[in-house]
Amino acid sequence: MNVPNTITTSRIVLIPVFIAVFYLPFDWAPALATFVFWFAAITDWLDGYLARKLNQQSAIGAFIDPLADKLMVITALVLILSKDPENNWLLFSSLIIIWREILISSLREWMAGMGKGDVVAVSFFGKAKTTAQMLALLFLIYRQDLFGLPIYTLGLGLLVIAAVLTIVSMIVYVKSAWSTLSDSNS
């Protein structure tokens, strides 16, 4: 285990902590849950930066980093849905994001197995989706108005934007892989 992989593993270990804090029955629990999620998001950036800076990129890191991200995001979406199960915008946006994560992860794995993993490298739309999604999740976890701003409503709007960007990025990835997908010899 190198430093970046240890940081990535800590993100997975934070998931049960995040769940426990999310359901604490205290007024300060949403702020603490938001902090835990924010900290996990920062470790996602930090582990990638350190892996490149320290030249400690590894096969296990390439596997557990996206796994940790998806586990944390899906956990956050499910927890947020558990507190607002009647909100169809939240439900449909969450389903789109989760479905896309499964589809693109499978596509990347399949393409990498064919030696063409670079064909589905992260795109601008993928990065924009991730940014909107992470901000949305931070706002939705916090839930409470802040300085007169309707944080939950802003988070919901950002999640819908993230869902739209999710669809766009999915189309970009599938389109870039289409020649390999449609090749009858593959």
mmCIF file with all atom_site columns, C-alpha atoms in Angstrom:
data_model
loop_
_atom_site.group_PDB
_atom_site.id
_atom_site.type_symbol
_atom_site.label_atom_id
_atom_site.label_alt_id
_atom_site.label_comp_id
_atom_site.label_asym_id
_atom_site.label_entity_id
_atom_site.label_seq_id
_atom_site.pdbx_PDB_ins_code
_atom_site.Cartn_x
_atom_site.Cartn_y
_atom_site.Cartn_z
_atom_site.occupancy
_atom_site.B_iso_or_equiv
_atom_site.pdbx_formal_charge
_atom_site.auth_seq_id
_atom_site.auth_comp_id
_atom_site.auth_asym_id
_atom_site.auth_atom_id
_atom_site.pdbx_PDB_model_num
ATOM 1   C CA . MET A 1 1   ? 0.000   0.000  0.000   1.00 0.00 ? 1   MET A CA 1
ATOM 2   C CA . ASN A 1 2   ? 1.378   3.346  -1.023  1.00 0.00 ? 2   ASN A CA 1
ATOM 3   C CA . VAL A 1 3   ? 0.233   6.790  0.192   1.00 0.00 ? 3   VAL A CA 1
ATOM 4   C CA . PRO A 1 4   ? -2.374  7.415  -2.552  1.00 0.00 ? 4   PRO A CA 1
ATOM 5   C CA . ASN A 1 5   ? -3.915  3.954  -2.086  1.00 0.00 ? 5   ASN A CA 1
ATOM 6   C CA . THR A 1 6   ? -4.057  4.467  1.685   1.00 0.00 ? 6   THR A CA 1
ATOM 7   C CA . ILE A 1 7   ? -5.910  7.747  1.141   1.00 0.00 ? 7   ILE A CA 1
ATOM 8   C CA . THR A 1 8   ? -8.308  6.044  -1.289  1.00 0.00 ? 8   THR A CA 1
ATOM 9   C CA . THR A 1 9   ? -8.928  3.234  1.210   1.00 0.00 ? 9   THR A CA 1
ATOM 10  C CA . SER A 1 10  ? -9.702  5.836  3.880   1.00 0.00 ? 10  SER A CA 1
ATOM 11  C CA . ARG A 1 11  ? -12.486 7.118  1.615   1.00 0.00 ? 11  ARG A CA 1
ATOM 12  C CA . ILE A 1 12  ? -14.084 3.659  1.656   1.00 0.00 ? 12  ILE A CA 1
ATOM 13  C CA . VAL A 1 13  ? -13.668 3.478  5.448   1.00 0.00 ? 13  VAL A CA 1
ATOM 14  C CA . LEU A 1 14  ? -15.432 6.862  5.731   1.00 0.00 ? 14  LEU A CA 1
ATOM 15  C CA . ILE A 1 15  ? -18.633 5.470  4.175   1.00 0.00 ? 15  ILE A CA 1
ATOM 16  C CA . PRO A 1 16  ? -19.999 3.840  7.370   1.00 0.00 ? 16  PRO A CA 1
ATOM 17  C CA . VAL A 1 17  ? -18.928 6.945  9.315   1.00 0.00 ? 17  VAL A CA 1
ATOM 18  C CA . PHE A 1 18  ? -20.822 9.108  6.826   1.00 0.00 ? 18  PHE A CA 1
ATOM 19  C CA . ILE A 1 19  ? -23.923 6.903  7.141   1.00 0.00 ? 19  ILE A CA 1
ATOM 20  C CA . ALA A 1 20  ? -23.852 7.008  10.950  1.00 0.00 ? 20  ALA A CA 1
ATOM 21  C CA . VAL A 1 21  ? -23.362 10.781 11.064  1.00 0.00 ? 21  VAL A CA 1
ATOM 22  C CA . PHE A 1 22  ? -26.063 11.357 8.430   1.00 0.00 ? 22  PHE A CA 1
ATOM 23  C CA . TYR A 1 23  ? -28.670 9.751  10.704  1.00 0.00 ? 23  TYR A CA 1
ATOM 24  C CA . LEU A 1 24  ? -27.601 11.317 14.001  1.00 0.00 ? 24  LEU A CA 1
ATOM 25  C CA . PRO A 1 25  ? -30.607 13.003 15.645  1.00 0.00 ? 25  PRO A CA 1
ATOM 26  C CA . PHE A 1 26  ? -28.847 16.303 16.376  1.00 0.00 ? 26  PHE A CA 1
ATOM 27  C CA . ASP A 1 27  ? -29.170 19.762 14.807  1.00 0.00 ? 27  ASP A CA 1
ATOM 28  C CA . TRP A 1 28  ? -25.475 19.764 13.935  1.00 0.00 ? 28  TRP A CA 1
ATOM 29  C CA . ALA A 1 29  ? -25.547 16.344 12.237  1.00 0.00 ? 29  ALA A CA 1
ATOM 30  C CA . PRO A 1 30  ? -26.185 17.697 8.683   1.00 0.00 ? 30  PRO A CA 1
ATOM 31  C CA . ALA A 1 31  ? -23.162 19.989 8.972   1.00 0.00 ? 31  ALA A CA 1
ATOM 32  C CA . LEU A 1 32  ? -20.954 17.131 10.190  1.00 0.00 ? 32  LEU A CA 1
ATOM 33  C CA . ALA A 1 33  ? -22.264 14.760 7.487   1.00 0.00 ? 33  ALA A CA 1
ATOM 34  C CA . THR A 1 34  ? -21.557 17.458 4.896   1.00 0.00 ? 34  THR A CA 1
ATOM 35  C CA . PHE A 1 35  ? -18.032 17.823 6.256   1.00 0.00 ? 35  PHE A CA 1
ATOM 36  C CA . VAL A 1 36  ? -17.415 14.056 6.112   1.00 0.00 ? 36  VAL A CA 1
ATOM 37  C CA . PHE A 1 37  ? -18.640 13.945 2.505   1.00 0.00 ? 37  PHE A CA 1
ATOM 38  C CA . TRP A 1 38  ? -16.561 17.037 1.609   1.00 0.00 ? 38  TRP A CA 1
ATOM 39  C CA . PHE A 1 39  ? -13.489 15.472 3.221   1.00 0.00 ? 39  PHE A CA 1
ATOM 40  C CA . ALA A 1 40  ? -14.020 12.290 1.195   1.00 0.00 ? 40  ALA A CA 1
ATOM 41  C CA . ALA A 1 41  ? -14.350 14.381 -1.986  1.00 0.00 ? 41  ALA A CA 1
ATOM 42  C CA . ILE A 1 42  ? -11.093 16.181 -1.193  1.00 0.00 ? 42  ILE A CA 1
ATOM 43  C CA . THR A 1 43  ? -9.316  12.853 -0.667  1.00 0.00 ? 43  THR A CA 1
ATOM 44  C CA . ASP A 1 44  ? -10.458 11.862 -4.163  1.00 0.00 ? 44  ASP A CA 1
ATOM 45  C CA . TRP A 1 45  ? -8.571  14.819 -5.601  1.00 0.00 ? 45  TRP A CA 1
ATOM 46  C CA . LEU A 1 46  ? -5.615  14.337 -3.214  1.00 0.00 ? 46  LEU A CA 1
ATOM 47  C CA . ASP A 1 47  ? -5.011  10.646 -3.919  1.00 0.00 ? 47  ASP A CA 1
ATOM 48  C CA . GLY A 1 48  ? -4.937  11.260 -7.680  1.00 0.00 ? 48  GLY A CA 1
ATOM 49  C CA . TYR A 1 49  ? -2.634  14.240 -7.302  1.00 0.00 ? 49  TYR A CA 1
ATOM 50  C CA . LEU A 1 50  ? -0.224  12.334 -5.053  1.00 0.00 ? 50  LEU A CA 1
ATOM 51  C CA . ALA A 1 51  ? -0.261  9.249  -7.276  1.00 0.00 ? 51  ALA A CA 1
ATOM 52  C CA . ARG A 1 52  ? 0.891   11.392 -10.209 1.00 0.00 ? 52  ARG A CA 1
ATOM 53  C CA . LYS A 1 53  ? 3.260   13.617 -8.192  1.00 0.00 ? 53  LYS A CA 1
ATOM 54  C CA . LEU A 1 54  ? 4.952   10.730 -6.356  1.00 0.00 ? 54  LEU A CA 1
ATOM 55  C CA . ASN A 1 55  ? 4.809   8.446  -9.399  1.00 0.00 ? 55  ASN A CA 1
ATOM 56  C CA . GLN A 1 56  ? 2.860   5.920  -7.325  1.00 0.00 ? 56  GLN A CA 1
ATOM 57  C CA . GLN A 1 57  ? 0.154   5.009  -9.804  1.00 0.00 ? 57  GLN A CA 1
ATOM 58  C CA . SER A 1 58  ? -0.803  1.374  -9.470  1.00 0.00 ? 58  SER A CA 1
ATOM 59  C CA . ALA A 1 59  ? -3.239  -1.205 -10.801 1.00 0.00 ? 59  ALA A CA 1
ATOM 60  C CA . ILE A 1 60  ? -4.918  -1.506 -7.397  1.00 0.00 ? 60  ILE A CA 1
ATOM 61  C CA . GLY A 1 61  ? -5.238  2.279  -7.207  1.00 0.00 ? 61  GLY A CA 1
ATOM 62  C CA . ALA A 1 62  ? -6.793  2.387  -10.675 1.00 0.00 ? 62  ALA A CA 1
ATOM 63  C CA . PHE A 1 63  ? -9.343  -0.153 -9.409  1.00 0.00 ? 63  PHE A CA 1
ATOM 64  C CA . ILE A 1 64  ? -10.171 1.150  -5.918  1.00 0.00 ? 64  ILE A CA 1
ATOM 65  C CA . ASP A 1 65  ? -10.226 4.890  -6.711  1.00 0.00 ? 65  ASP A CA 1
ATOM 66  C CA . PRO A 1 66  ? -13.278 4.831  -9.008  1.00 0.00 ? 66  PRO A CA 1
ATOM 67  C CA . LEU A 1 67  ? -14.856 2.160  -6.788  1.00 0.00 ? 67  LEU A CA 1
ATOM 68  C CA . ALA A 1 68  ? -14.492 4.393  -3.713  1.00 0.00 ? 68  ALA A CA 1
ATOM 69  C CA . ASP A 1 69  ? -15.956 7.356  -5.621  1.00 0.00 ? 69  ASP A CA 1
ATOM 70  C CA . LYS A 1 70  ? -18.971 5.428  -6.840  1.00 0.00 ? 70  LYS A CA 1
ATOM 71  C CA . LEU A 1 71  ? -19.637 3.836  -3.452  1.00 0.00 ? 71  LEU A CA 1
ATOM 72  C CA . MET A 1 72  ? -19.567 7.235  -1.728  1.00 0.00 ? 72  MET A CA 1
ATOM 73  C CA . VAL A 1 73  ? -21.745 8.967  -4.348  1.00 0.00 ? 73  VAL A CA 1
ATOM 74  C CA . ILE A 1 74  ? -24.308 6.156  -4.490  1.00 0.00 ? 74  ILE A CA 1
ATOM 75  C CA . THR A 1 75  ? -24.416 6.005  -0.683  1.00 0.00 ? 75  THR A CA 1
ATOM 76  C CA . ALA A 1 76  ? -25.036 9.763  -0.520  1.00 0.00 ? 76  ALA A CA 1
ATOM 77  C CA . LEU A 1 77  ? -27.796 9.574  -3.145  1.00 0.00 ? 77  LEU A CA 1
ATOM 78  C CA . VAL A 1 78  ? -29.557 6.718  -1.338  1.00 0.00 ? 78  VAL A CA 1
ATOM 79  C CA . LEU A 1 79  ? -29.315 8.474  2.034   1.00 0.00 ? 79  LEU A CA 1
ATOM 80  C CA . ILE A 1 80  ? -30.643 11.738 0.616   1.00 0.00 ? 80  ILE A CA 1
ATOM 81  C CA . LEU A 1 81  ? -33.495 9.824  -1.057  1.00 0.00 ? 81  LEU A CA 1
ATOM 82  C CA . SER A 1 82  ? -34.308 8.165  2.255   1.00 0.00 ? 82  SER A CA 1
ATOM 83  C CA . LYS A 1 83  ? -35.067 11.590 3.734   1.00 0.00 ? 83  LYS A CA 1
ATOM 84  C CA . ASP A 1 84  ? -37.058 12.817 0.718   1.00 0.00 ? 84  ASP A CA 1
ATOM 85  C CA . PRO A 1 85  ? -38.552 9.712  -0.960  1.00 0.00 ? 85  PRO A CA 1
ATOM 86  C CA . GLU A 1 86  ? -41.477 11.584 -2.528  1.00 0.00 ? 86  GLU A CA 1
ATOM 87  C CA . ASN A 1 87  ? -39.302 13.958 -4.569  1.00 0.00 ? 87  ASN A CA 1
ATOM 88  C CA . ASN A 1 88  ? -39.459 12.717 -8.160  1.00 0.00 ? 88  ASN A CA 1
ATOM 89  C CA . TRP A 1 89  ? -36.749 15.130 -9.383  1.00 0.00 ? 89  TRP A CA 1
ATOM 90  C CA . LEU A 1 90  ? -34.407 13.679 -6.778  1.00 0.00 ? 90  LEU A CA 1
ATOM 91  C CA . LEU A 1 91  ? -35.423 10.114 -7.603  1.00 0.00 ? 91  LEU A CA 1
ATOM 92  C CA . PHE A 1 92  ? -35.068 10.374 -11.381 1.00 0.00 ? 92  PHE A CA 1
ATOM 93  C CA . SER A 1 93  ? -31.832 12.356 -11.207 1.00 0.00 ? 93  SER A CA 1
ATOM 94  C CA . SER A 1 94  ? -30.390 9.795  -8.786  1.00 0.00 ? 94  SER A CA 1
ATOM 95  C CA . LEU A 1 95  ? -31.423 6.878  -10.986 1.00 0.00 ? 95  LEU A CA 1
ATOM 96  C CA . ILE A 1 96  ? -29.880 8.486  -14.069 1.00 0.00 ? 96  ILE A CA 1
ATOM 97  C CA . ILE A 1 97  ? -26.614 9.099  -12.217 1.00 0.00 ? 97  ILE A CA 1
ATOM 98  C CA . ILE A 1 98  ? -26.473 5.575  -10.750 1.00 0.00 ? 98  ILE A CA 1
ATOM 99  C CA . TRP A 1 99  ? -27.352 3.887  -14.069 1.00 0.00 ? 99  TRP A CA 1
ATOM 100 C CA . ARG A 1 100 ? -24.739 5.925  -15.903 1.00 0.00 ? 100 ARG A CA 1
ATOM 101 C CA . GLU A 1 101 ? -22.073 5.025  -13.340 1.00 0.00 ? 101 GLU A CA 1
ATOM 102 C CA . ILE A 1 102 ? -22.797 1.332  -13.798 1.00 0.00 ? 102 ILE A CA 1
ATOM 103 C CA . LEU A 1 103 ? -22.903 1.586  -17.599 1.00 0.00 ? 103 LEU A CA 1
ATOM 104 C CA . ILE A 1 104 ? -19.727 3.661  -17.989 1.00 0.00 ? 104 ILE A CA 1
ATOM 105 C CA . SER A 1 105 ? -17.812 1.623  -15.401 1.00 0.00 ? 105 SER A CA 1
ATOM 106 C CA . SER A 1 106 ? -18.723 -1.533 -17.299 1.00 0.00 ? 106 SER A CA 1
ATOM 107 C CA . LEU A 1 107 ? -17.815 0.100  -20.607 1.00 0.00 ? 107 LEU A CA 1
ATOM 108 C CA . ARG A 1 108 ? -14.441 1.262  -19.276 1.00 0.00 ? 108 ARG A CA 1
ATOM 109 C CA . GLU A 1 109 ? -13.675 -2.171 -17.859 1.00 0.00 ? 109 GLU A CA 1
ATOM 110 C CA . TRP A 1 110 ? -14.607 -3.875 -21.116 1.00 0.00 ? 110 TRP A CA 1
ATOM 111 C CA . MET A 1 111 ? -12.620 -1.377 -23.210 1.00 0.00 ? 111 MET A CA 1
ATOM 112 C CA . ALA A 1 112 ? -9.590  -1.736 -20.921 1.00 0.00 ? 112 ALA A CA 1
ATOM 113 C CA . GLY A 1 113 ? -9.831  -5.517 -21.313 1.00 0.00 ? 113 GLY A CA 1
ATOM 114 C CA . MET A 1 114 ? -9.587  -4.983 -25.057 1.00 0.00 ? 114 MET A CA 1
ATOM 115 C CA . GLY A 1 115 ? -6.567  -2.714 -24.627 1.00 0.00 ? 115 GLY A CA 1
ATOM 116 C CA . LYS A 1 116 ? -8.562  0.367  -25.581 1.00 0.00 ? 116 LYS A CA 1
ATOM 117 C CA . GLY A 1 117 ? -9.116  1.987  -22.182 1.00 0.00 ? 117 GLY A CA 1
ATOM 118 C CA . ASP A 1 118 ? -7.857  5.338  -23.446 1.00 0.00 ? 118 ASP A CA 1
ATOM 119 C CA . VAL A 1 119 ? -10.840 5.532  -25.834 1.00 0.00 ? 119 VAL A CA 1
ATOM 120 C CA . VAL A 1 120 ? -13.154 6.246  -22.874 1.00 0.00 ? 120 VAL A CA 1
ATOM 121 C CA . ALA A 1 121 ? -10.863 8.583  -20.957 1.00 0.00 ? 121 ALA A CA 1
ATOM 122 C CA . VAL A 1 122 ? -12.483 11.243 -18.790 1.00 0.00 ? 122 VAL A CA 1
ATOM 123 C CA . SER A 1 123 ? -14.063 13.987 -20.900 1.00 0.00 ? 123 SER A CA 1
ATOM 124 C CA . PHE A 1 124 ? -14.894 17.628 -20.209 1.00 0.00 ? 124 PHE A CA 1
ATOM 125 C CA . PHE A 1 125 ? -18.555 16.659 -19.757 1.00 0.00 ? 125 PHE A CA 1
ATOM 126 C CA . GLY A 1 126 ? -17.554 13.953 -17.285 1.00 0.00 ? 126 GLY A CA 1
ATOM 127 C CA . LYS A 1 127 ? -15.613 16.477 -15.230 1.00 0.00 ? 127 LYS A CA 1
ATOM 128 C CA . ALA A 1 128 ? -18.456 19.018 -15.417 1.00 0.00 ? 128 ALA A CA 1
ATOM 129 C CA . LYS A 1 129 ? -20.895 16.306 -14.317 1.00 0.00 ? 129 LYS A CA 1
ATOM 130 C CA . THR A 1 130 ? -18.703 15.386 -11.377 1.00 0.00 ? 130 THR A CA 1
ATOM 131 C CA . THR A 1 131 ? -18.363 19.013 -10.274 1.00 0.00 ? 131 THR A CA 1
ATOM 132 C CA . ALA A 1 132 ? -22.120 19.679 -10.444 1.00 0.00 ? 132 ALA A CA 1
ATOM 133 C CA . GLN A 1 133 ? -22.850 16.342 -8.777  1.00 0.00 ? 133 GLN A CA 1
ATOM 134 C CA . MET A 1 134 ? -20.467 16.894 -5.861  1.00 0.00 ? 134 MET A CA 1
ATOM 135 C CA . LEU A 1 135 ? -21.745 20.425 -5.197  1.00 0.00 ? 135 LEU A CA 1
ATOM 136 C CA . ALA A 1 136 ? -25.320 19.147 -5.428  1.00 0.00 ? 136 ALA A CA 1
ATOM 137 C CA . LEU A 1 137 ? -24.633 16.358 -2.957  1.00 0.00 ? 137 LEU A CA 1
ATOM 138 C CA . LEU A 1 138 ? -22.943 18.723 -0.499  1.00 0.00 ? 138 LEU A CA 1
ATOM 139 C CA . PHE A 1 139 ? -25.986 21.028 -0.620  1.00 0.00 ? 139 PHE A CA 1
ATOM 140 C CA . LEU A 1 140 ? -28.480 18.157 -0.398  1.00 0.00 ? 140 LEU A CA 1
ATOM 141 C CA . ILE A 1 141 ? -26.682 16.600 2.570   1.00 0.00 ? 141 ILE A CA 1
ATOM 142 C CA . TYR A 1 142 ? -26.576 19.937 4.409   1.00 0.00 ? 142 TYR A CA 1
ATOM 143 C CA . ARG A 1 143 ? -30.281 20.551 3.635   1.00 0.00 ? 143 ARG A CA 1
ATOM 144 C CA . GLN A 1 144 ? -30.620 23.702 5.761   1.00 0.00 ? 144 GLN A CA 1
ATOM 145 C CA . ASP A 1 145 ? -30.956 27.241 4.448   1.00 0.00 ? 145 ASP A CA 1
ATOM 146 C CA . LEU A 1 146 ? -27.736 29.219 4.763   1.00 0.00 ? 146 LEU A CA 1
ATOM 147 C CA . PHE A 1 147 ? -27.557 33.026 4.752   1.00 0.00 ? 147 PHE A CA 1
ATOM 148 C CA . GLY A 1 148 ? -31.108 33.066 3.412   1.00 0.00 ? 148 GLY A CA 1
ATOM 149 C CA . LEU A 1 149 ? -30.196 30.791 0.490   1.00 0.00 ? 149 LEU A CA 1
ATOM 150 C CA . PRO A 1 150 ? -32.389 27.718 -0.075  1.00 0.00 ? 150 PRO A CA 1
ATOM 151 C CA . ILE A 1 151 ? -29.483 25.252 0.000   1.00 0.00 ? 151 ILE A CA 1
ATOM 152 C CA . TYR A 1 152 ? -31.615 22.132 -0.512  1.00 0.00 ? 152 TYR A CA 1
ATOM 153 C CA . THR A 1 153 ? -33.414 23.666 -3.505  1.00 0.00 ? 153 THR A CA 1
ATOM 154 C CA . LEU A 1 154 ? -30.087 24.793 -5.008  1.00 0.00 ? 154 LEU A CA 1
ATOM 155 C CA . GLY A 1 155 ? -28.726 21.294 -4.466  1.00 0.00 ? 155 GLY A CA 1
ATOM 156 C CA . LEU A 1 156 ? -31.718 19.754 -6.169  1.00 0.00 ? 156 LEU A CA 1
ATOM 157 C CA . GLY A 1 157 ? -31.299 22.098 -9.150  1.00 0.00 ? 157 GLY A CA 1
ATOM 158 C CA . LEU A 1 158 ? -27.614 21.206 -9.373  1.00 0.00 ? 158 LEU A CA 1
ATOM 159 C CA . LEU A 1 159 ? -28.464 17.507 -9.194  1.00 0.00 ? 159 LEU A CA 1
ATOM 160 C CA . VAL A 1 160 ? -30.854 17.862 -12.134 1.00 0.00 ? 160 VAL A CA 1
ATOM 161 C CA . ILE A 1 161 ? -28.079 19.691 -14.040 1.00 0.00 ? 161 ILE A CA 1
ATOM 162 C CA . ALA A 1 162 ? -25.681 16.884 -13.059 1.00 0.00 ? 162 ALA A CA 1
ATOM 163 C CA . ALA A 1 163 ? -28.196 14.330 -14.373 1.00 0.00 ? 163 ALA A CA 1
ATOM 164 C CA . VAL A 1 164 ? -28.385 16.155 -17.715 1.00 0.00 ? 164 VAL A CA 1
ATOM 165 C CA . LEU A 1 165 ? -24.572 16.321 -17.869 1.00 0.00 ? 165 LEU A CA 1
ATOM 166 C CA . THR A 1 166 ? -24.562 12.631 -16.939 1.00 0.00 ? 166 THR A CA 1
ATOM 167 C CA . ILE A 1 167 ? -26.600 11.812 -20.036 1.00 0.00 ? 167 ILE A CA 1
ATOM 168 C CA . VAL A 1 168 ? -24.408 14.037 -22.236 1.00 0.00 ? 168 VAL A CA 1
ATOM 169 C CA . SER A 1 169 ? -21.176 12.525 -20.890 1.00 0.00 ? 169 SER A CA 1
ATOM 170 C CA . MET A 1 170 ? -22.598 9.020  -21.298 1.00 0.00 ? 170 MET A CA 1
ATOM 171 C CA . ILE A 1 171 ? -23.387 9.762  -24.949 1.00 0.00 ? 171 ILE A CA 1
ATOM 172 C CA . VAL A 1 172 ? -19.850 11.122 -25.447 1.00 0.00 ? 172 VAL A CA 1
ATOM 173 C CA . TYR A 1 173 ? -18.302 7.984  -23.930 1.00 0.00 ? 173 TYR A CA 1
ATOM 174 C CA . VAL A 1 174 ? -20.516 5.554  -25.833 1.00 0.00 ? 174 VAL A CA 1
ATOM 175 C CA . LYS A 1 175 ? -19.947 7.477  -29.070 1.00 0.00 ? 175 LYS A CA 1
ATOM 176 C CA . SER A 1 176 ? -16.164 7.349  -28.585 1.00 0.00 ? 176 SER A CA 1
ATOM 177 C CA . ALA A 1 177 ? -16.358 3.595  -27.979 1.00 0.00 ? 177 ALA A CA 1
ATOM 178 C CA . TRP A 1 178 ? -18.981 2.893  -30.650 1.00 0.00 ? 178 TRP A CA 1
ATOM 179 C CA . SER A 1 179 ? -16.604 1.632  -33.345 1.00 0.00 ? 179 SER A CA 1
ATOM 180 C CA . THR A 1 180 ? -15.210 -0.928 -30.920 1.00 0.00 ? 180 THR A CA 1
ATOM 181 C CA . LEU A 1 181 ? -18.668 -1.805 -29.583 1.00 0.00 ? 181 LEU A CA 1
ATOM 182 C CA . SER A 1 182 ? -20.096 -2.321 -33.063 1.00 0.00 ? 182 SER A CA 1
ATOM 183 C CA . ASP A 1 183 ? -17.111 -4.219 -34.450 1.00 0.00 ? 183 ASP A CA 1
ATOM 184 C CA . SER A 1 184 ? -18.374 -7.721 -35.169 1.00 0.00 ? 184 SER A CA 1
ATOM 185 C CA . ASN A 1 185 ? -14.960 -9.215 -34.332 1.00 0.00 ? 185 ASN A CA 1
ATOM 186 C CA . SER A 1 186 ? -14.981 -7.801 -30.799 1.00 0.00 ? 186 SER A CA 1
#
